[in-house]
């Protein structure tokens, strides 16, 4: 295999079983993929009776079963957990993985999923405000504490959080809208967006980043390929498998530091593993 490309794989957690997910993660890690990523859903988005792997739990198992790949959330829904709890979860994963964890966060979607589990689902503006406050809470707790905050959504009183992750995990904000891109540029350690929105919103992210006084070189910008990116085609017929280096160079020229591909089936994982020989 030639040099590694910064290509990771989001392994579907909906219509999946834990044993399959974990075995796929191990195969992709050995093959040389840059990261394995998990969704943060509790039920299927269409048929809510299908099996769903809980993302954080399987990532913890993947951290123990892999050696070099990043393990990360793509992306964690801010509404699903109190950020103080999420800070502890992320800290443990970062330490246990030897510094390989990346915390992807977003404002969430799917009101039916939230209603099914009794989770509040306010309007996007409030969810964005909660995300900003949650990130502040998480970063404060990653200092170890004590942390006391009198804030609108997540007040804390003398909160301690040890052990401290060194270094703290990067927080990459997933955002498909102009507002999401700007928020990532203003407070995130990076930004992720799917291919259909990436080029359009990248300038907004960069403008917000420059206004924040932070450096582009300290950020990680990821382009994701999810949902219907293949249509009815097999993943092995995609440019990412036929000519992975050319595909990567094209998106890198647009402005991405890394790519995340979706693996939906065992056949997808097979094709991705075989494609490494063409890197």
Tab-separated table of C-alpha atoms in Angstrom:
chain	number	residue	atom	x	y	z
A	1	UNK	CA	0.000	0.000	0.000
A	2	UNK	CA	1.212	3.517	-0.802
A	3	UNK	CA	0.844	6.455	1.567
A	4	UNK	CA	-2.389	6.638	3.497
A	5	UNK	CA	-5.048	8.982	2.213
A	6	UNK	CA	-7.140	10.973	4.721
A	7	UNK	CA	-10.262	8.972	3.936
A	8	UNK	CA	-12.493	7.659	6.704
A	9	UNK	CA	-15.623	5.535	6.642
A	10	UNK	CA	-18.950	6.115	8.342
A	11	UNK	CA	-20.337	2.640	8.992
A	12	UNK	CA	-24.107	2.700	9.058
A	13	UNK	CA	-25.642	2.042	12.457
A	14	UNK	CA	-29.230	1.763	11.196
A	15	UNK	CA	-30.220	-1.700	9.927
A	16	UNK	CA	-27.012	-2.993	11.474
A	17	UNK	CA	-25.865	-5.417	14.143
A	18	UNK	CA	-23.026	-4.747	16.630
A	19	UNK	CA	-20.905	-7.718	15.529
A	20	UNK	CA	-21.030	-6.663	11.873
A	21	UNK	CA	-20.253	-3.032	12.694
A	22	UNK	CA	-17.263	-3.911	14.853
A	23	UNK	CA	-15.835	-6.418	12.377
A	24	UNK	CA	-16.181	-3.810	9.611
A	25	UNK	CA	-14.334	-1.245	11.730
A	26	UNK	CA	-11.481	-3.674	12.350
A	27	UNK	CA	-11.176	-4.518	8.647
A	28	UNK	CA	-11.121	-0.856	7.618
A	29	UNK	CA	-8.530	-0.043	10.273
A	30	UNK	CA	-6.217	-2.841	9.128
A	31	UNK	CA	-6.706	-1.811	5.491
A	32	UNK	CA	-5.459	1.679	6.292
A	33	UNK	CA	-8.508	3.922	6.402
A	34	UNK	CA	-8.034	7.149	8.317
A	35	UNK	CA	-11.048	6.788	10.591
A	36	UNK	CA	-14.225	4.912	11.464
A	37	UNK	CA	-17.261	7.000	12.296
A	38	UNK	CA	-20.639	6.224	13.880
A	39	UNK	CA	-24.024	7.903	13.658
A	40	UNK	CA	-25.969	9.055	16.708
A	41	UNK	CA	-29.451	7.645	16.135
A	42	UNK	CA	-31.687	5.537	18.349
A	43	UNK	CA	-34.259	4.364	15.782
A	44	UNK	CA	-34.527	4.013	12.020
A	45	UNK	CA	-35.423	7.139	10.093
A	46	UNK	CA	-38.113	5.399	8.028
A	47	UNK	CA	-38.979	2.020	9.499
A	48	UNK	CA	-38.503	2.504	13.229
A	49	UNK	CA	-38.617	-1.235	13.925
A	50	UNK	CA	-35.251	-2.032	12.287
A	51	UNK	CA	-32.204	-2.825	14.463
A	52	UNK	CA	-29.995	0.148	15.342
A	53	UNK	CA	-26.507	0.042	16.854
A	54	UNK	CA	-25.974	2.670	19.574
A	55	UNK	CA	-23.116	4.771	18.236
A	56	UNK	CA	-21.214	5.717	21.381
A	57	UNK	CA	-21.198	2.180	22.735
A	58	UNK	CA	-19.878	0.671	19.515
A	59	UNK	CA	-17.225	3.402	19.202
A	60	UNK	CA	-15.890	2.460	22.628
A	61	UNK	CA	-15.580	-1.130	21.443
A	62	UNK	CA	-13.961	0.022	18.194
A	63	UNK	CA	-11.411	2.099	20.101
A	64	UNK	CA	-10.286	-1.064	21.876
A	65	UNK	CA	-10.304	-3.174	18.707
A	66	UNK	CA	-8.403	-0.818	16.372
A	67	UNK	CA	-4.888	0.579	16.399
A	68	UNK	CA	-4.497	3.618	14.165
A	69	UNK	CA	-7.879	4.809	12.859
A	70	UNK	CA	-9.636	7.820	14.292
A	71	UNK	CA	-12.872	6.881	16.053
A	72	UNK	CA	-15.494	9.580	15.969
A	73	UNK	CA	-19.127	10.635	15.965
A	74	UNK	CA	-20.579	11.748	12.656
A	75	UNK	CA	-22.265	13.529	14.327
A	76	UNK	CA	-23.406	13.565	17.964
A	77	UNK	CA	-26.833	15.155	18.370
A	78	UNK	CA	-26.628	17.894	21.008
A	79	UNK	CA	-30.205	17.165	22.103
A	80	UNK	CA	-29.541	13.525	22.973
A	81	UNK	CA	-27.409	14.037	26.099
A	82	UNK	CA	-26.561	16.668	28.664
A	83	UNK	CA	-23.181	18.117	27.609
A	84	UNK	CA	-21.645	17.424	31.020
A	85	UNK	CA	-22.357	13.724	30.534
A	86	UNK	CA	-21.162	13.907	26.940
A	87	UNK	CA	-17.934	15.573	28.093
A	88	UNK	CA	-17.219	12.623	30.386
A	89	UNK	CA	-17.996	10.110	27.643
A	90	UNK	CA	-15.750	11.884	25.147
A	91	UNK	CA	-12.957	12.259	27.690
A	92	UNK	CA	-13.003	8.549	28.473
A	93	UNK	CA	-12.956	7.624	24.785
A	94	UNK	CA	-10.076	10.000	24.100
A	95	UNK	CA	-7.972	8.537	26.904
A	96	UNK	CA	-8.893	4.911	26.190
A	97	UNK	CA	-8.152	5.275	22.465
A	98	UNK	CA	-4.761	6.865	23.024
A	99	UNK	CA	-5.862	10.217	21.623
A	100	UNK	CA	-7.726	8.952	18.548
A	101	UNK	CA	-11.209	10.260	19.333
A	102	UNK	CA	-12.908	13.097	17.429
A	103	UNK	CA	-16.136	14.616	18.721
A	104	UNK	CA	-18.371	15.552	15.823
A	105	UNK	CA	-21.398	17.534	17.010
A	106	UNK	CA	-24.509	18.992	15.423
A	107	UNK	CA	-27.982	20.313	16.182
A	108	UNK	CA	-29.748	17.053	15.320
A	109	UNK	CA	-32.664	16.232	13.081
A	110	UNK	CA	-35.621	13.894	12.869
A	111	UNK	CA	-38.443	15.145	15.109
A	112	UNK	CA	-40.161	11.727	15.117
A	113	UNK	CA	-37.081	10.084	16.614
A	114	UNK	CA	-36.980	12.676	19.379
A	115	UNK	CA	-40.690	12.306	20.082
A	116	UNK	CA	-40.367	8.512	20.275
A	117	UNK	CA	-37.751	8.810	23.022
A	118	UNK	CA	-39.283	11.791	24.807
A	119	UNK	CA	-36.411	14.100	23.836
A	120	UNK	CA	-37.126	17.797	23.359
A	121	UNK	CA	-36.809	19.083	19.798
A	122	UNK	CA	-36.980	22.884	19.743
A	123	UNK	CA	-36.620	25.066	16.663
A	124	UNK	CA	-33.227	25.149	14.872
A	125	UNK	CA	-32.312	28.531	16.356
A	126	UNK	CA	-32.601	27.204	19.911
A	127	UNK	CA	-30.816	23.966	19.041
A	128	UNK	CA	-27.943	26.003	17.602
A	129	UNK	CA	-27.799	28.091	20.782
A	130	UNK	CA	-27.764	24.886	22.820
A	131	UNK	CA	-24.935	23.516	20.690
A	132	UNK	CA	-22.840	26.622	21.261
A	133	UNK	CA	-23.431	26.493	25.010
A	134	UNK	CA	-22.847	22.732	25.111
A	135	UNK	CA	-19.436	23.133	23.484
A	136	UNK	CA	-18.508	25.770	26.060
A	137	UNK	CA	-19.583	23.401	28.858
A	138	UNK	CA	-17.608	20.503	27.401
A	139	UNK	CA	-14.429	22.518	26.996
A	140	UNK	CA	-14.729	23.903	30.508
A	141	UNK	CA	-15.116	20.416	31.965
A	142	UNK	CA	-12.127	19.161	29.993
A	143	UNK	CA	-9.977	21.370	32.232
A	144	UNK	CA	-10.960	19.077	35.113
A	145	UNK	CA	-13.015	21.588	37.055
A	146	UNK	CA	-14.457	22.691	39.302
A	147	UNK	CA	-16.850	24.412	36.914
A	148	UNK	CA	-19.785	26.571	37.933
A	149	UNK	CA	-21.903	28.152	35.210
A	150	UNK	CA	-25.101	30.142	35.453
A	151	UNK	CA	-26.243	29.691	31.873
A	152	UNK	CA	-29.658	29.377	30.251
A	153	UNK	CA	-29.604	25.732	29.149
A	154	UNK	CA	-26.879	23.880	31.054
A	155	UNK	CA	-26.057	25.401	34.462
A	156	UNK	CA	-23.359	23.639	36.484
A	157	UNK	CA	-22.476	23.843	40.169
A	158	UNK	CA	-18.978	22.867	41.322
A	159	UNK	CA	-18.685	20.236	38.583
A	160	UNK	CA	-15.481	18.183	38.488
A	161	UNK	CA	-14.408	16.046	35.537
A	162	UNK	CA	-11.242	13.996	35.909
A	163	UNK	CA	-9.174	12.479	34.434
A	164	UNK	CA	-8.464	15.304	32.005
A	165	UNK	CA	-8.009	14.279	28.346
A	166	UNK	CA	-4.594	15.289	27.014
A	167	UNK	CA	-4.909	16.541	24.385
A	168	UNK	CA	-8.626	17.276	24.449
A	169	UNK	CA	-10.515	15.810	21.493
A	170	UNK	CA	-11.134	18.174	18.590
A	171	UNK	CA	-14.759	19.258	18.266
A	172	UNK	CA	-15.846	19.283	14.638
A	173	UNK	CA	-19.210	20.911	14.011
A	174	UNK	CA	-21.375	19.292	11.372
A	175	UNK	CA	-23.472	21.860	9.573
A	176	UNK	CA	-25.309	21.703	6.251
A	177	UNK	CA	-26.661	25.252	6.405
A	178	UNK	CA	-24.934	28.629	6.127
A	179	UNK	CA	-25.573	29.168	9.848
A	180	UNK	CA	-23.945	25.826	10.662
A	181	UNK	CA	-20.871	26.643	8.592
A	182	UNK	CA	-20.526	30.031	10.282
A	183	UNK	CA	-20.884	28.523	13.754
A	184	UNK	CA	-18.164	25.991	12.958
A	185	UNK	CA	-15.863	28.752	11.760
A	186	UNK	CA	-16.533	30.822	14.849
A	187	UNK	CA	-16.119	28.222	17.618
A	188	UNK	CA	-15.336	24.770	16.191
A	189	UNK	CA	-12.050	22.944	15.813
A	190	UNK	CA	-13.262	22.066	12.339
A	191	UNK	CA	-16.293	21.714	10.110
A	192	UNK	CA	-17.957	18.829	8.300
A	193	UNK	CA	-20.608	18.921	5.604
A	194	UNK	CA	-21.922	16.580	2.953
A	195	UNK	CA	-20.742	16.930	-0.623
A	196	UNK	CA	-23.945	18.604	-1.861
A	197	UNK	CA	-23.480	21.595	0.482
A	198	UNK	CA	-19.725	21.653	0.934
A	199	UNK	CA	-18.439	23.968	-1.810
A	200	UNK	CA	-21.314	26.428	-1.375
A	201	UNK	CA	-20.846	26.883	2.375
A	202	UNK	CA	-17.054	26.591	2.607
A	203	UNK	CA	-16.492	30.351	2.021
A	204	UNK	CA	-18.884	31.150	4.886
A	205	UNK	CA	-16.956	28.857	7.212
A	206	UNK	CA	-13.653	30.437	6.157
A	207	UNK	CA	-14.996	33.978	6.629
A	208	UNK	CA	-16.191	33.174	10.150
A	209	UNK	CA	-12.897	31.468	10.939
A	210	UNK	CA	-10.902	34.502	9.849
A	211	UNK	CA	-13.164	36.816	11.857
A	212	UNK	CA	-12.550	34.659	14.938
A	213	UNK	CA	-8.812	35.287	14.640
A	214	UNK	CA	-7.982	31.590	14.405
A	215	UNK	CA	-5.818	29.806	11.846
A	216	UNK	CA	-7.043	27.564	9.045
A	217	UNK	CA	-4.050	25.292	9.612
A	218	UNK	CA	-5.318	24.408	13.094
A	219	UNK	CA	-8.685	23.250	11.767
A	220	UNK	CA	-9.912	20.004	10.233
A	221	UNK	CA	-12.430	20.289	7.405
A	222	UNK	CA	-14.222	17.109	6.319
A	223	UNK	CA	-16.476	16.398	3.355
A	224	UNK	CA	-18.948	13.572	3.860
A	225	UNK	CA	-20.703	11.319	1.376
A	226	UNK	CA	-23.932	9.984	2.796
A	227	UNK	CA	-27.486	9.074	1.926
A	228	UNK	CA	-27.977	8.825	-1.845
A	229	UNK	CA	-24.432	9.712	-2.889
A	230	UNK	CA	-24.241	6.456	-4.864
A	231	UNK	CA	-27.832	6.292	-6.075
A	232	UNK	CA	-28.438	2.685	-7.129
A	233	UNK	CA	-24.779	2.054	-7.965
A	234	UNK	CA	-22.480	-0.210	-5.992
A	235	UNK	CA	-19.812	1.520	-3.955
A	236	UNK	CA	-17.175	-0.392	-5.924
A	237	UNK	CA	-18.276	1.491	-9.055
A	238	UNK	CA	-17.747	4.883	-7.433
A	239	UNK	CA	-14.801	7.134	-8.197
A	240	UNK	CA	-13.679	6.682	-4.595
A	241	UNK	CA	-13.063	2.990	-5.272
A	242	UNK	CA	-12.041	3.096	-8.946
A	243	UNK	CA	-9.711	6.109	-8.710
A	244	UNK	CA	-9.478	7.025	-5.018
A	245	UNK	CA	-6.436	9.270	-5.363
A	246	UNK	CA	-8.022	11.323	-8.134
A	247	UNK	CA	-11.259	11.615	-6.148
A	248	UNK	CA	-9.398	12.734	-3.058
A	249	UNK	CA	-7.217	15.268	-4.904
A	250	UNK	CA	-10.304	16.859	-6.460
A	251	UNK	CA	-11.998	17.408	-3.096
A	252	UNK	CA	-8.757	18.461	-1.443
A	253	UNK	CA	-8.374	21.140	-4.106
A	254	UNK	CA	-11.874	22.379	-3.290
A	255	UNK	CA	-10.859	22.729	0.360
A	256	UNK	CA	-11.288	19.466	2.286
A	257	UNK	CA	-8.704	18.051	4.683
A	258	UNK	CA	-10.397	14.654	4.770
A	259	UNK	CA	-13.314	12.669	3.396
A	260	UNK	CA	-15.836	10.356	5.051
A	261	UNK	CA	-17.519	7.712	2.904
A	262	UNK	CA	-20.642	5.774	3.892
A	263	UNK	CA	-20.487	1.980	4.071
A	264	UNK	CA	-23.983	0.510	4.070
A	265	UNK	CA	-23.345	-3.209	3.575
A	266	UNK	CA	-20.691	-5.900	3.804
A	267	UNK	CA	-20.218	-5.535	0.042
A	268	UNK	CA	-19.431	-1.848	0.545
A	269	UNK	CA	-16.792	-2.719	3.125
A	270	UNK	CA	-15.313	-5.347	0.786
A	271	UNK	CA	-15.058	-2.807	-2.046
A	272	UNK	CA	-13.472	-0.176	0.184
A	273	UNK	CA	-10.865	-2.623	1.466
A	274	UNK	CA	-10.017	-3.681	-2.088
A	275	UNK	CA	-9.745	-0.035	-3.202
A	276	UNK	CA	-6.799	0.555	-0.872
A	277	UNK	CA	-4.556	-1.186	-3.417
A	278	UNK	CA	-5.306	1.701	-5.802
A	279	UNK	CA	-4.294	4.437	-3.375
